[in-house]
Structures are given as structure tokens and as C-alpha cells.
Amino acid sequence: MSLGSLAGWQSTLFSALSFTNLISYLQTDIQINVVISILLSSAIFFNFEYTDGSVIAALAVLETPTSINASNPQQVDISKVDKVEDDHVDQSDVTSRDRPEDARQLLSSLRQTLLCDIIPCLGAGLFMCAGLYLISLFDFIGPDLNKTHAMSTFVVSGHLTMNTIFSITPSSNAVTNQRSLARQHLRSQKGFRSIYPGLNVFLIYNLVTVLITILARPIFAEGHNLFVTMFFRLSFGLLLTNLHTAWVHAVISKPSEKSMWQRLPGWREWIAIIPAASLDIVLPHCVYHLTKRFGVSIGYQAFGEAHFSQENLGSLAFLIMAVVFEYFASIFTRAIYIRVAASMLPNDDESVVPFDHNFGGRVGNNETHCLTIIDAFRTMALPNWYRYLKIVWEVLYYEHIGIVFSGIAIAIQTTFWV
């Protein structure tokens, strides 16, 4: 899934370390070919997740298109984008005029897609589920097979619906309309290395995470108090927030001679970004644990003592539900954090994509020149949400396909390749 921010990578790293500890505790012998397959899959996952799921997604949160391409929305001249980036006055004039028009055209396209494609797709899925139910009443198929077909129909209809929604290309010259176009724009800055901006900050951030996690391993032991674990993650995350902000600045700005230490914000900026950082760290974890505990308590009250297999299936369902809700919460919090951190971008840094550095004049309302959480949400236009969510969905979709094929390959190696 799209991790998007260093806090998401940190949570994934915590889970990976816990899984590694479990494997070492079980003392399971893993074949060398399986290890090679896992490492190869991890390298492909990192390349796709870092560039598309993190860098391009962050740019989509901020980018403001500089013109509307009514004739051919998919054709974008990158040279014109770079030209407007160098002229902040013209950029401000154009974006204030074109933003409402871009939003209106996007809403019109979404409405047309809803009427022509999505409603018939969902209707066909519901009609098929109803048909399977009627057939099961006459004992032509068993009820279990009926449930399986109904669930498969629901999943396929949901995927088709999401793919149809995000198949729309907004009629603007935003480079984040398409991931391939955004990659091309990044390569035009400084070659192949430019698709991995901020990689040095990323590596140091995760290296410190691994070291602190190893030293504080008892805190992450199974059955430990939730509030103690949450307090540790919050304190640890806030200490590394300056690195996170420096990573955002490295991602959204053009390559420069600045070192990582020169990009670190001061203590005033660190205090100003604490609310957004706390939201990004705490809210997804709270949603996960509250959803899991609330779902389990409802399940026990509704069904009481269940069969062992049914109990395991119910626990898995509640776990999946909690992970999905946590992912939805992190999508919102990472966008807020990126916009708050971008409002602190120094004036001498050129942005990779054009965006309003004053955020509608809301940045200058305080001493730290930093957006608040409310202002970060209010200033994010509908086309930005659409481009951002489109990238998140595409990354999630292709990663799930890759995980399925990787799992099949590893299972075949484990079973037949001895």
C-alpha cells in the first residue's frame, strides 16, 4: 500500500522487525532461493513505493496547475511548467484564475462517469448477487458457493468502480495527472537520481528507527500496555520530525547544493509542526486499535462462544477492517503533514512543481510562517485530492497484484523447489 510519508515507512518497519523477531523465535529454516525471491520482491516494492507512492504522491498534494488544456488534457508541455515555476508572480495570477475552472471540469467529468459507467457497473454486480441468491433458493447451488460468488462479484465490482473513477484525466497541465508524466518530469531535473530525492534523509531516518527499536525492544513485546507503546511512538516520532520535514523539503524542491543538515528546520519550526506530526503519528494507530477492539467486543456480544475456525475467521476479518481504517486515516494525515511542512520551505529553494507558497495568504498569519492543520485542509483543492487519491489507488492496486504473484512464486519455491 502507498506509505506516502516517513511515519508510514516507520510503521511498516516496526511491523517488519516484529515479523523478523517471530521468524527467529520459531527458528524456521528458510531456503536460499526463497530469501533471494523475497529480497528481489522487496527491491521492486521499494522502487515503486518510494518514487510513486511517496515522492509523486507528495507532489500531487501540493501541485497547482498553471493552465487548463481543454483541447487535449493528456498532453502536457513540461518546459512550460518549468518556465512558470521560475516566475512566481505569473504563477500566482494563473493559478487563482484556473483553479475554480479545473475543479468545475473535474466535477463534470466525475458526474458523467458516475452516470454512464459506475452506476451500471454496480447495478450489474447487485443484479448478479440477487440472481445467485434466487438460484440458491431452488437448490441449484449450495449456500456456501453462493456466498463465495457474491463476495467475488462484490470485490470485482468495487475494483472496476474505483478504476473507472480514477480513469479521468483532469483538463490541466499538472504533471501529477499521470505517474509516468511525473516520473519524466523528475528525470528532467537531474537524471535518474532525481526520482529518489531525499534518499539520504530517508536512510538516516530509518536507521535511527531500527537502532532505537532494538534498544527499546521490551516496549514492543506482545501484551504490553497500548498507551505505553503509543507514548513511545509519539515521543520517538516527534524527536525525528525535523528529519521528516527535511525529507519533505528535499522531495518537493529542485536539486541543490544544500546538505541534509542545512535542510533541518530550527526549533521554532519544530514546535510549530508538532500538532501536524502528532496527528500523523497518533491518529492512524488509534483508529487501528480502537477499530480492532471495538469490533472484537461487538463480535463476542453478538455471537458469544463460536467454533474455533469461525473465531479465527472473525479475528482475521476484524484485523483486516482495522488495517483498512488505519490506512484511510493515514491517507488524510500524510496530506496534512506534507502541506504543513511545505509551508516552511525556505524562499531560496525552487519547487519541483508549481504551488502557491503562501497558501492563499494563510502562511503569513503567524510568527513561524507555518500552516495550521485546519488551514492545510481548507487550502487543499478538489483537483489536488483527486490526483493524490488517484496515485494512492494506483499504487495500492499494482502493489497488491505484485504481492499476489510474489506470494505464488514463493509458495511454489517452498513447496516444489527443495
Tab-separated table of C-alpha atoms in Angstrom:
chain	number	residue	atom	x	y	z
A	1	MET	CA	0.000	0.000	0.000
A	2	SER	CA	1.054	3.580	-0.507
A	3	LEU	CA	3.069	4.619	2.552
A	4	GLY	CA	3.498	8.209	1.467
A	5	SER	CA	5.391	9.621	4.456
A	6	LEU	CA	8.248	8.623	6.723
A	7	ALA	CA	5.759	7.907	9.514
A	8	GLY	CA	4.162	5.274	7.263
A	9	TRP	CA	7.552	3.782	6.440
A	10	GLN	CA	8.355	3.767	10.151
A	11	SER	CA	5.178	1.819	10.987
A	12	THR	CA	5.973	-0.685	8.249
A	13	LEU	CA	9.490	-1.025	9.620
A	14	PHE	CA	8.110	-1.723	13.102
A	15	SER	CA	5.902	-4.479	11.650
A	16	ALA	CA	8.805	-5.945	9.654
A	17	LEU	CA	11.023	-6.048	12.748
A	18	SER	CA	8.259	-7.764	14.734
A	19	PHE	CA	7.830	-10.326	11.951
A	20	THR	CA	11.599	-10.914	11.856
A	21	ASN	CA	11.642	-11.493	15.604
A	22	LEU	CA	8.811	-14.008	15.223
A	23	ILE	CA	10.668	-15.915	12.495
A	24	SER	CA	13.849	-16.012	14.575
A	25	TYR	CA	11.872	-17.199	17.610
A	26	LEU	CA	10.284	-20.041	15.638
A	27	GLN	CA	13.734	-20.986	14.296
A	28	THR	CA	12.348	-21.706	10.856
A	29	ASP	CA	14.828	-22.737	8.162
A	30	ILE	CA	14.303	-20.637	5.030
A	31	GLN	CA	15.718	-21.798	1.711
A	32	ILE	CA	18.243	-19.538	-0.006
A	33	ASN	CA	16.143	-19.279	-3.172
A	34	VAL	CA	13.187	-18.059	-1.107
A	35	VAL	CA	15.414	-15.438	0.526
A	36	ILE	CA	16.581	-14.258	-2.909
A	37	SER	CA	12.976	-14.018	-4.130
A	38	ILE	CA	11.973	-12.029	-1.045
A	39	LEU	CA	14.902	-9.628	-1.466
A	40	LEU	CA	14.165	-9.156	-5.172
A	41	SER	CA	10.473	-8.512	-4.482
A	42	SER	CA	11.396	-6.077	-1.703
A	43	ALA	CA	13.710	-4.136	-4.047
A	44	ILE	CA	10.969	-3.827	-6.674
A	45	PHE	CA	8.474	-2.843	-3.987
A	46	PHE	CA	10.817	-0.160	-2.621
A	47	ASN	CA	11.473	1.355	-6.052
A	48	PHE	CA	7.763	1.591	-6.852
A	49	GLU	CA	6.655	2.634	-3.375
A	50	TYR	CA	9.305	5.307	-2.822
A	51	THR	CA	9.043	7.048	-6.194
A	52	ASP	CA	5.330	6.685	-6.929
A	53	GLY	CA	3.738	6.112	-3.538
A	54	SER	CA	5.819	8.669	-1.625
A	55	VAL	CA	7.501	11.260	-3.874
A	56	ILE	CA	4.892	11.665	-6.623
A	57	ALA	CA	2.045	11.449	-4.099
A	58	ALA	CA	3.630	14.289	-2.099
A	59	LEU	CA	3.910	16.405	-5.248
A	60	ALA	CA	0.250	15.724	-6.094
A	61	VAL	CA	-0.790	17.079	-2.690
A	62	LEU	CA	0.845	20.436	-3.484
A	63	GLU	CA	0.852	20.986	-7.247
A	64	THR	CA	-1.317	23.760	-8.622
A	65	PRO	CA	-1.785	23.575	-12.430
A	66	THR	CA	-0.765	26.676	-14.328
A	67	SER	CA	-3.202	26.323	-17.228
A	68	ILE	CA	-6.209	24.357	-18.451
A	69	ASN	CA	-5.758	22.183	-21.555
A	70	ALA	CA	-9.295	21.950	-22.833
A	71	SER	CA	-8.308	20.502	-26.213
A	72	ASN	CA	-6.039	17.660	-25.085
A	73	PRO	CA	-5.784	17.275	-21.302
A	74	GLN	CA	-3.318	14.390	-21.525
A	75	GLN	CA	-0.689	16.381	-23.406
A	76	VAL	CA	1.427	18.455	-21.043
A	77	ASP	CA	4.419	20.552	-22.025
A	78	ILE	CA	6.937	20.128	-19.206
A	79	SER	CA	9.029	23.039	-20.451
A	80	LYS	CA	6.094	25.366	-19.853
A	81	VAL	CA	5.700	24.036	-16.352
A	82	ASP	CA	9.352	24.771	-15.599
A	83	LYS	CA	9.020	28.224	-17.109
A	84	VAL	CA	6.105	29.145	-14.897
A	85	GLU	CA	7.853	27.771	-11.818
A	86	ASP	CA	10.593	30.342	-12.254
A	87	ASP	CA	8.082	33.197	-12.307
A	88	HIS	CA	6.139	33.266	-9.037
A	89	VAL	CA	4.125	36.345	-9.979
A	90	ASP	CA	2.729	34.835	-13.160
A	91	GLN	CA	2.164	31.540	-11.348
A	92	SER	CA	0.032	33.205	-8.682
A	93	ASP	CA	-2.075	35.027	-11.275
A	94	VAL	CA	-2.702	31.956	-13.381
A	95	THR	CA	-3.484	29.529	-10.557
A	96	SER	CA	-6.030	31.812	-8.906
A	97	ARG	CA	-7.878	32.085	-12.218
A	98	ASP	CA	-7.681	28.457	-13.341
A	99	ARG	CA	-8.274	26.593	-10.075
A	100	PRO	CA	-12.118	27.020	-9.993
A	101	GLU	CA	-12.347	26.130	-13.693
A	102	ASP	CA	-10.277	22.989	-13.161
A	103	ALA	CA	-12.492	21.934	-10.236
A	104	ARG	CA	-15.687	22.506	-12.256
A	105	GLN	CA	-14.417	20.436	-15.167
A	106	LEU	CA	-13.337	17.654	-12.821
A	107	LEU	CA	-16.760	17.556	-11.139
A	108	SER	CA	-18.448	17.485	-14.543
A	109	SER	CA	-16.282	14.552	-15.656
A	110	LEU	CA	-16.941	12.681	-12.409
A	111	ARG	CA	-20.692	13.183	-12.766
A	112	GLN	CA	-20.657	11.922	-16.345
A	113	THR	CA	-18.576	8.897	-15.360
A	114	LEU	CA	-20.923	8.170	-12.453
A	115	LEU	CA	-23.995	8.167	-14.680
A	116	CYS	CA	-22.511	6.340	-17.663
A	117	ASP	CA	-20.147	3.782	-16.131
A	118	ILE	CA	-20.217	3.382	-12.351
A	119	ILE	CA	-23.966	3.044	-11.733
A	120	PRO	CA	-24.387	0.380	-14.482
A	121	CYS	CA	-21.342	-1.491	-13.129
A	122	LEU	CA	-22.672	-1.531	-9.565
A	123	GLY	CA	-26.158	-2.367	-10.804
A	124	ALA	CA	-24.845	-5.352	-12.745
A	125	GLY	CA	-22.965	-6.561	-9.664
A	126	LEU	CA	-26.031	-6.293	-7.429
A	127	PHE	CA	-28.183	-7.968	-10.097
A	128	MET	CA	-25.729	-10.881	-10.274
A	129	CYS	CA	-25.739	-11.253	-6.473
A	130	ALA	CA	-29.548	-11.264	-6.469
A	131	GLY	CA	-29.575	-13.853	-9.252
A	132	LEU	CA	-27.218	-16.138	-7.337
A	133	TYR	CA	-29.416	-15.831	-4.259
A	134	LEU	CA	-32.556	-16.767	-6.201
A	135	ILE	CA	-30.798	-19.748	-7.787
A	136	SER	CA	-29.683	-20.942	-4.346
A	137	LEU	CA	-33.315	-20.929	-3.171
A	138	PHE	CA	-34.076	-23.667	-5.719
A	139	ASP	CA	-31.054	-25.718	-4.522
A	140	PHE	CA	-29.230	-25.429	-7.837
A	141	ILE	CA	-26.140	-24.209	-5.971
A	142	GLY	CA	-25.167	-24.500	-2.324
A	143	PRO	CA	-25.360	-21.531	0.064
A	144	ASP	CA	-21.587	-21.553	0.660
A	145	LEU	CA	-20.882	-21.377	-3.070
A	146	ASN	CA	-23.471	-18.608	-3.314
A	147	LYS	CA	-21.634	-16.568	-0.662
A	148	THR	CA	-18.324	-17.112	-2.436
A	149	HIS	CA	-19.690	-15.929	-5.785
A	150	ALA	CA	-21.416	-12.960	-4.156
A	151	MET	CA	-18.221	-11.882	-2.404
A	152	SER	CA	-16.209	-12.280	-5.615
A	153	THR	CA	-18.774	-10.230	-7.527
A	154	PHE	CA	-18.662	-7.508	-4.877
A	155	VAL	CA	-14.850	-7.330	-4.954
A	156	VAL	CA	-14.674	-7.261	-8.763
A	157	SER	CA	-17.389	-4.591	-8.977
A	158	GLY	CA	-15.564	-2.499	-6.387
A	159	HIS	CA	-12.276	-2.709	-8.309
A	160	LEU	CA	-13.970	-1.819	-11.593
A	161	THR	CA	-15.721	1.120	-9.936
A	162	MET	CA	-12.511	2.535	-8.458
A	163	ASN	CA	-10.625	2.059	-11.737
A	164	THR	CA	-13.405	3.883	-13.589
A	165	ILE	CA	-13.438	6.787	-11.131
A	166	PHE	CA	-9.684	7.308	-11.374
A	167	SER	CA	-9.547	6.854	-15.152
A	168	ILE	CA	-10.434	10.534	-15.601
A	169	THR	CA	-7.567	12.828	-16.562
A	170	PRO	CA	-8.198	16.397	-15.333
A	171	SER	CA	-8.000	19.015	-18.077
A	172	SER	CA	-4.920	20.778	-16.746
A	173	ASN	CA	-1.174	20.738	-17.314
A	174	ALA	CA	-0.414	19.264	-13.878
A	175	VAL	CA	2.416	16.750	-14.217
A	176	THR	CA	0.934	14.615	-11.418
A	177	ASN	CA	-2.119	13.831	-13.547
A	178	GLN	CA	-0.189	10.721	-14.620
A	179	ARG	CA	2.551	8.866	-12.779
A	180	SER	CA	4.558	8.305	-15.960
A	181	LEU	CA	4.477	12.019	-16.719
A	182	ALA	CA	5.585	12.844	-13.177
A	183	ARG	CA	8.500	10.397	-13.464
A	184	GLN	CA	9.525	12.030	-16.738
A	185	HIS	CA	9.367	15.447	-15.090
A	186	LEU	CA	11.531	14.268	-12.191
A	187	ARG	CA	14.140	12.779	-14.545
A	188	SER	CA	14.290	16.071	-16.435
A	189	GLN	CA	15.553	17.763	-13.272
A	190	LYS	CA	18.755	15.785	-12.716
A	191	GLY	CA	18.705	12.451	-14.478
A	192	PHE	CA	17.948	9.081	-12.915
A	193	ARG	CA	18.944	10.109	-9.372
A	194	SER	CA	16.173	12.698	-9.245
A	195	ILE	CA	13.479	10.013	-8.890
A	196	TYR	CA	14.943	9.255	-5.450
A	197	PRO	CA	15.054	12.717	-3.839
A	198	GLY	CA	15.736	12.829	-0.121
A	199	LEU	CA	17.042	9.260	-0.081
A	200	ASN	CA	19.881	10.143	2.313
A	201	VAL	CA	17.418	11.613	4.823
A	202	PHE	CA	15.182	8.580	4.355
A	203	LEU	CA	18.008	6.135	5.109
A	204	ILE	CA	19.163	8.013	8.221
A	205	TYR	CA	15.584	8.272	9.492
A	206	ASN	CA	15.002	4.533	9.183
A	207	LEU	CA	18.466	3.649	10.505
A	208	VAL	CA	17.760	5.620	13.682
A	209	THR	CA	14.359	3.906	13.860
A	210	VAL	CA	15.978	0.461	13.732
A	211	LEU	CA	18.561	1.346	16.398
A	212	ILE	CA	16.002	2.814	18.805
A	213	THR	CA	13.642	-0.115	18.221
A	214	ILE	CA	16.376	-2.631	19.053
A	215	LEU	CA	17.243	-0.744	22.238
A	216	ALA	CA	13.585	-0.458	23.237
A	217	ARG	CA	12.543	-3.993	22.244
A	218	PRO	CA	10.732	-4.727	25.570
A	219	ILE	CA	8.275	-1.915	24.848
A	220	PHE	CA	7.084	-3.706	21.723
A	221	ALA	CA	6.698	-7.053	23.448
A	222	GLU	CA	3.387	-8.798	22.953
A	223	GLY	CA	0.801	-7.918	25.561
A	224	HIS	CA	2.454	-4.651	26.580
A	225	ASN	CA	0.276	-1.692	27.538
A	226	LEU	CA	-1.137	0.097	24.491
A	227	PHE	CA	-0.737	3.560	25.993
A	228	VAL	CA	2.934	2.945	26.801
A	229	THR	CA	3.595	1.841	23.223
A	230	MET	CA	1.668	4.815	21.834
A	231	PHE	CA	3.549	7.239	24.082
A	232	PHE	CA	6.874	5.779	22.957
A	233	ARG	CA	5.977	6.047	19.277
A	234	LEU	CA	4.742	9.618	19.709
A	235	SER	CA	7.842	10.730	21.611
A	236	PHE	CA	10.142	8.932	19.201
A	237	GLY	CA	8.313	10.312	16.162
A	238	LEU	CA	8.380	13.892	17.429
A	239	LEU	CA	12.134	13.684	18.008
A	240	LEU	CA	12.566	12.724	14.339
A	241	THR	CA	10.048	15.227	12.978
A	242	ASN	CA	12.779	17.606	11.812
A	243	LEU	CA	14.216	14.803	9.672
A	244	HIS	CA	10.731	14.168	8.293
A	245	THR	CA	10.335	17.859	7.426
A	246	ALA	CA	13.779	17.911	5.793
A	247	TRP	CA	12.741	14.897	3.701
A	248	VAL	CA	9.579	16.698	2.527
A	249	HIS	CA	11.646	19.756	1.554
A	250	ALA	CA	14.122	17.570	-0.363
A	251	VAL	CA	11.261	15.857	-2.206
A	252	ILE	CA	9.342	18.968	-3.266
A	253	SER	CA	12.351	21.168	-4.166
A	254	LYS	CA	14.766	21.017	-7.074
A	255	PRO	CA	18.237	19.511	-6.528
A	256	SER	CA	20.574	21.950	-4.798
A	257	GLU	CA	23.922	22.049	-3.034
A	258	LYS	CA	22.287	22.056	0.397
A	259	SER	CA	23.311	19.263	2.718
A	260	MET	CA	20.894	17.336	4.867
A	261	TRP	CA	21.907	19.317	7.961
A	262	GLN	CA	21.242	22.611	6.196
A	263	ARG	CA	17.697	21.458	5.439
A	264	LEU	CA	16.866	20.706	9.080
A	265	PRO	CA	14.371	23.288	10.434
A	266	GLY	CA	15.015	25.306	13.584
A	267	TRP	CA	13.425	24.792	16.970
A	268	ARG	CA	10.635	27.323	16.251
A	269	GLU	CA	9.580	25.382	13.165
A	270	TRP	CA	9.844	22.137	15.140
A	271	ILE	CA	7.402	23.460	17.755
A	272	ALA	CA	5.067	24.747	15.037
A	273	ILE	CA	4.851	21.408	13.220
A	274	ILE	CA	4.310	19.313	16.367
A	275	PRO	CA	0.457	19.340	16.025
A	276	ALA	CA	0.562	18.025	12.441
A	277	ALA	CA	3.256	15.486	13.329
A	278	SER	CA	1.285	14.260	16.350
A	279	LEU	CA	-1.814	13.857	14.189
A	280	ASP	CA	0.162	11.875	11.606
A	281	ILE	CA	1.621	9.566	14.260
A	282	VAL	CA	-1.260	9.083	16.695
A	283	LEU	CA	-4.479	9.131	14.660
A	284	PRO	CA	-3.806	6.098	12.385
A	285	HIS	CA	-2.639	3.965	15.330
A	286	CYS	CA	-5.626	4.987	17.468
A	287	VAL	CA	-8.005	4.172	14.614
A	288	TYR	CA	-6.375	0.753	14.192
A	289	HIS	CA	-6.509	-0.279	17.860
A	290	LEU	CA	-9.954	1.195	18.563
A	291	THR	CA	-11.459	-0.433	15.468
A	292	LYS	CA	-9.937	-3.786	16.338
A	293	ARG	CA	-11.035	-3.727	19.981
A	294	PHE	CA	-14.492	-2.344	19.214
A	295	GLY	CA	-15.071	-4.951	16.501
A	296	VAL	CA	-13.926	-7.828	18.708
A	297	SER	CA	-16.159	-6.708	21.586
A	298	ILE	CA	-19.177	-6.454	19.282
A	299	GLY	CA	-18.417	-9.902	17.852
A	300	TYR	CA	-18.278	-11.516	21.292
A	301	GLN	CA	-21.523	-9.839	22.360
A	302	ALA	CA	-23.336	-10.855	19.175
A	303	PHE	CA	-22.134	-14.450	18.779
A	304	GLY	CA	-20.710	-15.435	22.154
A	305	GLU	CA	-18.661	-18.598	22.064
A	306	ALA	CA	-18.046	-19.601	18.451
A	307	HIS	CA	-16.371	-22.528	16.766
A	308	PHE	CA	-12.579	-22.345	16.625
A	309	SER	CA	-12.447	-21.922	12.833
A	310	GLN	CA	-15.201	-19.297	12.899
A	311	GLU	CA	-13.416	-17.458	15.699
A	312	ASN	CA	-10.190	-17.358	13.688
A	313	LEU	CA	-12.074	-16.158	10.606
A	314	GLY	CA	-13.772	-13.427	12.638
A	315	SER	CA	-10.469	-12.289	14.143
A	316	LEU	CA	-8.963	-12.082	10.660
A	317	ALA	CA	-11.941	-10.043	9.424
A	318	PHE	CA	-11.638	-7.572	12.319
A	319	LEU	CA	-7.886	-7.301	11.723
A	320	ILE	CA	-8.404	-6.527	8.023
A	321	MET	CA	-11.061	-3.955	8.910
A	322	ALA	CA	-8.717	-2.269	11.385
A	323	VAL	CA	-5.876	-2.168	8.830
A	324	VAL	CA	-8.178	-0.648	6.186
A	325	PHE	CA	-9.439	2.065	8.549
A	326	GLU	CA	-5.872	2.823	9.655
A	327	TYR	CA	-4.861	3.184	6.012
A	328	PHE	CA	-7.735	5.605	5.311
A	329	ALA	CA	-6.744	7.721	8.318
A	330	SER	CA	-3.086	7.790	7.240
A	331	ILE	CA	-4.087	8.989	3.755
A	332	PHE	CA	-5.641	12.078	5.340
A	333	THR	CA	-2.928	12.766	7.929
A	334	ARG	CA	0.003	12.434	5.499
A	335	ALA	CA	-1.563	15.015	3.144
A	336	ILE	CA	-1.978	17.446	6.044
A	337	TYR	CA	1.608	16.936	7.190
A	338	ILE	CA	3.046	17.435	3.694
A	339	ARG	CA	1.204	20.741	3.255
A	340	VAL	CA	2.229	21.997	6.697
A	341	ALA	CA	5.868	21.048	6.066
A	342	ALA	CA	5.768	22.599	2.580
A	343	SER	CA	4.644	25.915	4.059
A	344	MET	CA	8.048	26.030	5.831
A	345	LEU	CA	10.027	25.640	2.590
A	346	PRO	CA	12.782	28.307	2.524
A	347	ASN	CA	12.438	31.048	-0.076
A	348	ASP	CA	15.755	30.162	-1.720
A	349	ASP	CA	14.535	26.645	-2.628
A	350	GLU	CA	12.905	26.170	-6.035
A	351	SER	CA	9.941	23.815	-6.061
A	352	VAL	CA	9.805	20.866	-8.460
A	353	VAL	CA	6.162	21.584	-9.307
A	354	PRO	CA	4.384	24.950	-9.114
A	355	PHE	CA	2.318	25.577	-6.000
A	356	ASP	CA	1.179	28.586	-4.006
A	357	HIS	CA	3.913	29.064	-1.398
A	358	ASN	CA	1.675	31.442	0.586
A	359	PHE	CA	-1.299	29.010	0.524
A	360	GLY	CA	-3.800	31.770	-0.131
A	361	GLY	CA	-2.113	34.164	2.291
A	362	ARG	CA	-2.649	31.887	5.291
A	363	VAL	CA	1.067	31.229	5.871
A	364	GLY	CA	1.826	34.770	6.994
A	365	ASN	CA	-0.809	34.733	9.738
A	366	ASN	CA	1.623	33.500	12.408
A	367	GLU	CA	5.211	34.082	13.502
A	368	THR	CA	6.547	30.749	12.268
A	369	HIS	CA	5.042	31.124	8.746
A	370	CYS	CA	3.527	27.669	9.137
A	371	LEU	CA	0.089	26.390	8.170
A	372	THR	CA	-2.247	25.112	10.841
A	373	ILE	CA	-3.988	21.759	10.446
A	374	ILE	CA	-7.307	23.441	9.613
A	375	ASP	CA	-5.736	25.776	7.049
A	376	ALA	CA	-3.832	22.888	5.465
A	377	PHE	CA	-7.124	21.066	4.941
A	378	ARG	CA	-9.042	24.118	3.721
A	379	THR	CA	-6.437	25.181	1.173
A	380	MET	CA	-6.209	21.766	-0.495
A	381	ALA	CA	-8.332	21.999	-3.633
A	382	LEU	CA	-10.514	19.218	-5.028
A	383	PRO	CA	-8.199	18.506	-8.028
A	384	ASN	CA	-5.319	18.005	-5.582
A	385	TRP	CA	-7.357	15.472	-3.605
A	386	TYR	CA	-8.314	13.704	-6.825
A	387	ARG	CA	-4.758	13.477	-8.192
A	388	TYR	CA	-3.450	12.405	-4.788
A	389	LEU	CA	-6.086	9.703	-4.251
A	390	LYS	CA	-5.645	8.512	-7.829
A	391	ILE	CA	-1.935	7.889	-7.221
A	392	VAL	CA	-2.688	6.202	-3.887
A	393	TRP	CA	-5.213	3.879	-5.545
A	394	GLU	CA	-2.941	3.008	-8.479
A	395	VAL	CA	-0.027	2.229	-6.161
A	396	LEU	CA	-2.275	0.092	-3.946
A	397	TYR	CA	-3.741	-1.728	-6.945
A	398	TYR	CA	-0.436	-2.610	-8.618
A	399	GLU	CA	1.258	-3.490	-5.338
A	400	HIS	CA	-1.481	-5.977	-4.484
A	401	ILE	CA	-1.035	-7.610	-7.889
A	402	GLY	CA	2.708	-7.793	-7.278
A	403	ILE	CA	2.221	-9.233	-3.794
A	404	VAL	CA	-0.094	-11.946	-5.147
A	405	PHE	CA	2.380	-13.009	-7.850
A	406	SER	CA	5.304	-12.851	-5.410
A	407	GLY	CA	3.375	-14.961	-2.909
A	408	ILE	CA	2.569	-17.547	-5.569
A	409	ALA	CA	6.213	-17.688	-6.669
A	410	ILE	CA	7.480	-18.068	-3.095
A	411	ALA	CA	4.846	-20.736	-2.353
A	412	ILE	CA	5.908	-22.713	-5.439
A	413	GLN	CA	9.564	-22.473	-4.438
A	414	THR	CA	8.794	-23.546	-0.871
A	415	THR	CA	6.649	-26.499	-1.950
A	416	PHE	CA	8.316	-27.904	-5.061
A	417	TRP	CA	11.857	-26.494	-5.156
A	418	VAL	CA	13.668	-28.422	-2.451
